[in-house]
Amino acid sequence: WYMILSPRRNYRILCWRSKSLTGEFVDKNGNTPFSDQYGWEILRPQPRDYVTPEGYHLAIAGHAGEIIKDKSGRYFIFCHVSAALPNKKSRYGHRAVCLTEIKWDAEGWPIAVTKDHRVSYENVKPTFDDRN
C-alpha cells in the first residue's frame, strides 16, 4: 500500500508505504508521516525561475492524485501545480493539472522521470488508445 501526499510546508509529492492498509507507513529511510523527517520524494517543485512557453512560472507541486498506467505500460501521476505570471502581485496565479511520468526504482519506490524529478511543462504524453 502506498500513501502519497504533500506536506503543508515545502510543497512536493511524497510517499510512504506499508504491507497493510492500516499501516504502519514508512518511507525508504523508515520515517513515518508523523516524524520530523519527510517521506520519499516522488516529485519536487520547480524553482521560481522555470517558465513555460506561455510565460507562466510553475512553482509548487501538490495534492497528488491517482497513479495510472497507460497502454504501453508507463506510469503517470496527477497533481496540481501553481502557475503564476511573473508580474502579478499574488504568489499564485492559478492551479493547473499536471500529469507526470513516473518509474519504479529497484526497491519499488516511485520517482518522477522528468529532469531533476521536478514538475515540467515538457512531459511525455501517455498512450491510452491507438490514436496517441
C-alpha positions as YAML, in Angstrom:
chain: A
units: angstrom
residues:
- id: 1
  name: TRP
  ca: [0.00, 0.00, 0.00]
- id: 2
  name: TYR
  ca: [1.28, 3.46, -0.91]
- id: 3
  name: MET
  ca: [0.34, 6.72, 0.81]
- id: 4
  name: ILE
  ca: [1.10, 9.75, -1.35]
- id: 5
  name: LEU
  ca: [0.61, 13.31, -0.12]
- id: 6
  name: SER
  ca: [2.00, 16.83, 0.05]
- id: 7
  name: PRO
  ca: [3.17, 18.43, 3.29]
- id: 8
  name: ARG
  ca: [1.90, 21.90, 4.13]
- id: 9
  name: ARG
  ca: [5.37, 23.35, 4.06]
- id: 10
  name: ASN
  ca: [7.78, 22.88, 1.17]
- id: 11
  name: TYR
  ca: [5.15, 21.51, -1.21]
- id: 12
  name: ARG
  ca: [6.22, 18.45, -3.14]
- id: 13
  name: ILE
  ca: [4.83, 14.96, -3.68]
- id: 14
  name: LEU
  ca: [5.96, 12.47, -1.03]
- id: 15
  name: CYS
  ca: [5.40, 8.75, -0.50]
- id: 16
  name: TRP
  ca: [5.29, 6.21, 2.32]
- id: 17
  name: ARG
  ca: [4.28, 2.57, 2.04]
- id: 18
  name: SER
  ca: [3.05, -0.30, 4.17]
- id: 19
  name: LYS
  ca: [2.44, -4.02, 3.85]
- id: 20
  name: SER
  ca: [-1.13, -3.47, 5.08]
- id: 21
  name: LEU
  ca: [-3.76, -0.78, 4.56]
- id: 22
  name: THR
  ca: [-3.80, 0.03, 8.27]
- id: 23
  name: GLY
  ca: [-0.05, 0.68, 8.45]
- id: 24
  name: GLU
  ca: [2.47, 1.42, 9.73]
- id: 25
  name: PHE
  ca: [3.52, 3.52, 6.74]
- id: 26
  name: VAL
  ca: [7.22, 4.36, 6.40]
- id: 27
  name: ASP
  ca: [9.44, 5.97, 3.79]
- id: 28
  name: LYS
  ca: [12.60, 4.50, 2.31]
- id: 29
  name: ASN
  ca: [14.54, 5.50, 5.46]
- id: 30
  name: GLY
  ca: [11.97, 4.15, 7.94]
- id: 31
  name: ASN
  ca: [10.43, 7.56, 8.78]
- id: 32
  name: THR
  ca: [6.68, 7.73, 9.43]
- id: 33
  name: PRO
  ca: [4.48, 10.55, 8.07]
- id: 34
  name: PHE
  ca: [4.29, 11.96, 11.60]
- id: 35
  name: SER
  ca: [8.04, 12.20, 12.14]
- id: 36
  name: ASP
  ca: [10.09, 15.36, 11.69]
- id: 37
  name: GLN
  ca: [11.62, 13.79, 8.59]
- id: 38
  name: TYR
  ca: [9.50, 13.84, 5.47]
- id: 39
  name: GLY
  ca: [8.91, 10.88, 3.17]
- id: 40
  name: TRP
  ca: [10.31, 9.57, -0.07]
- id: 41
  name: GLU
  ca: [10.22, 12.41, -2.60]
- id: 42
  name: ILE
  ca: [8.48, 11.48, -5.86]
- id: 43
  name: LEU
  ca: [8.15, 14.94, -7.38]
- id: 44
  name: ARG
  ca: [9.87, 18.21, -6.47]
- id: 45
  name: PRO
  ca: [8.56, 21.73, -7.15]
- id: 46
  name: GLN
  ca: [10.22, 23.83, -9.81]
- id: 47
  name: PRO
  ca: [12.45, 26.73, -8.81]
- id: 48
  name: ARG
  ca: [10.74, 30.12, -9.31]
- id: 49
  name: ASP
  ca: [12.73, 30.84, -12.49]
- id: 50
  name: TYR
  ca: [11.20, 27.96, -14.51]
- id: 51
  name: VAL
  ca: [8.96, 29.49, -17.18]
- id: 52
  name: THR
  ca: [6.60, 27.74, -19.61]
- id: 53
  name: PRO
  ca: [6.42, 28.84, -23.27]
- id: 54
  name: GLU
  ca: [3.31, 30.89, -22.35]
- id: 55
  name: GLY
  ca: [5.30, 32.83, -19.72]
- id: 56
  name: TYR
  ca: [3.96, 31.15, -16.58]
- id: 57
  name: HIS
  ca: [6.12, 30.17, -13.64]
- id: 58
  name: LEU
  ca: [5.41, 26.61, -12.47]
- id: 59
  name: ALA
  ca: [6.18, 26.82, -8.80]
- id: 60
  name: ILE
  ca: [4.79, 24.20, -6.47]
- id: 61
  name: ALA
  ca: [3.51, 20.68, -6.94]
- id: 62
  name: GLY
  ca: [0.92, 19.31, -4.59]
- id: 63
  name: HIS
  ca: [-2.30, 17.41, -4.00]
- id: 64
  name: ALA
  ca: [-1.31, 14.25, -5.82]
- id: 65
  name: GLY
  ca: [-3.97, 12.16, -7.45]
- id: 66
  name: GLU
  ca: [-4.09, 8.67, -8.77]
- id: 67
  name: ILE
  ca: [-1.16, 6.85, -10.32]
- id: 68
  name: ILE
  ca: [-2.30, 5.47, -13.67]
- id: 69
  name: LYS
  ca: [-0.78, 3.05, -16.17]
- id: 70
  name: ASP
  ca: [-1.07, 3.77, -19.89]
- id: 71
  name: LYS
  ca: [-1.49, 1.28, -22.74]
- id: 72
  name: SER
  ca: [2.26, 1.00, -23.31]
- id: 73
  name: GLY
  ca: [2.93, 0.15, -19.64]
- id: 74
  name: ARG
  ca: [4.23, 3.56, -18.49]
- id: 75
  name: TYR
  ca: [3.03, 5.06, -15.19]
- id: 76
  name: PHE
  ca: [1.86, 8.64, -14.60]
- id: 77
  name: ILE
  ca: [0.79, 10.64, -11.54]
- id: 78
  name: PHE
  ca: [-1.67, 13.52, -11.47]
- id: 79
  name: CYS
  ca: [-1.03, 16.57, -9.28]
- id: 80
  name: HIS
  ca: [-1.61, 20.29, -9.37]
- id: 81
  name: VAL
  ca: [0.97, 23.00, -9.87]
- id: 82
  name: SER
  ca: [0.82, 26.68, -9.10]
- id: 83
  name: ALA
  ca: [1.15, 28.62, -12.34]
- id: 84
  name: ALA
  ca: [1.74, 32.37, -11.98]
- id: 85
  name: LEU
  ca: [2.64, 35.18, -14.32]
- id: 86
  name: PRO
  ca: [5.89, 36.87, -13.21]
- id: 87
  name: ASN
  ca: [4.47, 40.41, -12.93]
- id: 88
  name: LYS
  ca: [1.46, 39.55, -10.76]
- id: 89
  name: LYS
  ca: [1.38, 40.66, -7.11]
- id: 90
  name: SER
  ca: [-0.05, 37.34, -5.95]
- id: 91
  name: ARG
  ca: [2.28, 34.41, -5.37]
- id: 92
  name: TYR
  ca: [-0.28, 32.12, -7.00]
- id: 93
  name: GLY
  ca: [-1.88, 32.76, -10.38]
- id: 94
  name: HIS
  ca: [-3.93, 29.62, -10.80]
- id: 95
  name: ARG
  ca: [-3.62, 25.93, -10.29]
- id: 96
  name: ALA
  ca: [-3.09, 23.73, -13.30]
- id: 97
  name: VAL
  ca: [-3.35, 19.96, -13.52]
- id: 98
  name: CYS
  ca: [-0.06, 18.25, -14.22]
- id: 99
  name: LEU
  ca: [0.44, 14.71, -15.44]
- id: 100
  name: THR
  ca: [3.99, 13.50, -14.83]
- id: 101
  name: GLU
  ca: [5.53, 10.18, -15.84]
- id: 102
  name: ILE
  ca: [6.99, 8.12, -13.01]
- id: 103
  name: LYS
  ca: [9.08, 4.98, -12.88]
- id: 104
  name: TRP
  ca: [9.62, 2.49, -10.08]
- id: 105
  name: ASP
  ca: [13.11, 2.03, -8.66]
- id: 106
  name: ALA
  ca: [14.61, -1.41, -7.88]
- id: 107
  name: GLU
  ca: [13.01, -1.36, -4.41]
- id: 108
  name: GLY
  ca: [9.53, -0.45, -5.68]
- id: 109
  name: TRP
  ca: [9.55, 3.29, -4.91]
- id: 110
  name: PRO
  ca: [8.02, 5.73, -7.44]
- id: 111
  name: ILE
  ca: [10.10, 8.61, -8.82]
- id: 112
  name: ALA
  ca: [9.36, 11.26, -11.47]
- id: 113
  name: VAL
  ca: [11.05, 10.67, -14.81]
- id: 114
  name: THR
  ca: [11.44, 14.41, -15.53]
- id: 115
  name: LYS
  ca: [14.71, 16.34, -15.23]
- id: 116
  name: ASP
  ca: [15.74, 16.61, -11.57]
- id: 117
  name: HIS
  ca: [12.45, 14.88, -10.64]
- id: 118
  name: ARG
  ca: [10.59, 18.20, -10.99]
- id: 119
  name: VAL
  ca: [7.25, 19.28, -12.38]
- id: 120
  name: SER
  ca: [7.79, 20.01, -16.06]
- id: 121
  name: TYR
  ca: [5.90, 21.53, -18.94]
- id: 122
  name: GLU
  ca: [7.65, 19.11, -21.30]
- id: 123
  name: ASN
  ca: [6.04, 15.92, -20.01]
- id: 124
  name: VAL
  ca: [5.73, 12.77, -22.10]
- id: 125
  name: LYS
  ca: [2.25, 12.10, -23.41]
- id: 126
  name: PRO
  ca: [0.64, 8.86, -22.19]
- id: 127
  name: THR
  ca: [-0.76, 6.31, -24.64]
- id: 128
  name: PHE
  ca: [-4.38, 5.48, -23.85]
- id: 129
  name: ASP
  ca: [-5.50, 4.32, -27.29]
- id: 130
  name: ASP
  ca: [-4.08, 3.78, -30.79]
- id: 131
  name: ARG
  ca: [-4.52, 7.46, -31.76]
- id: 132
  name: ASN
  ca: [-1.88, 8.73, -29.28]
...
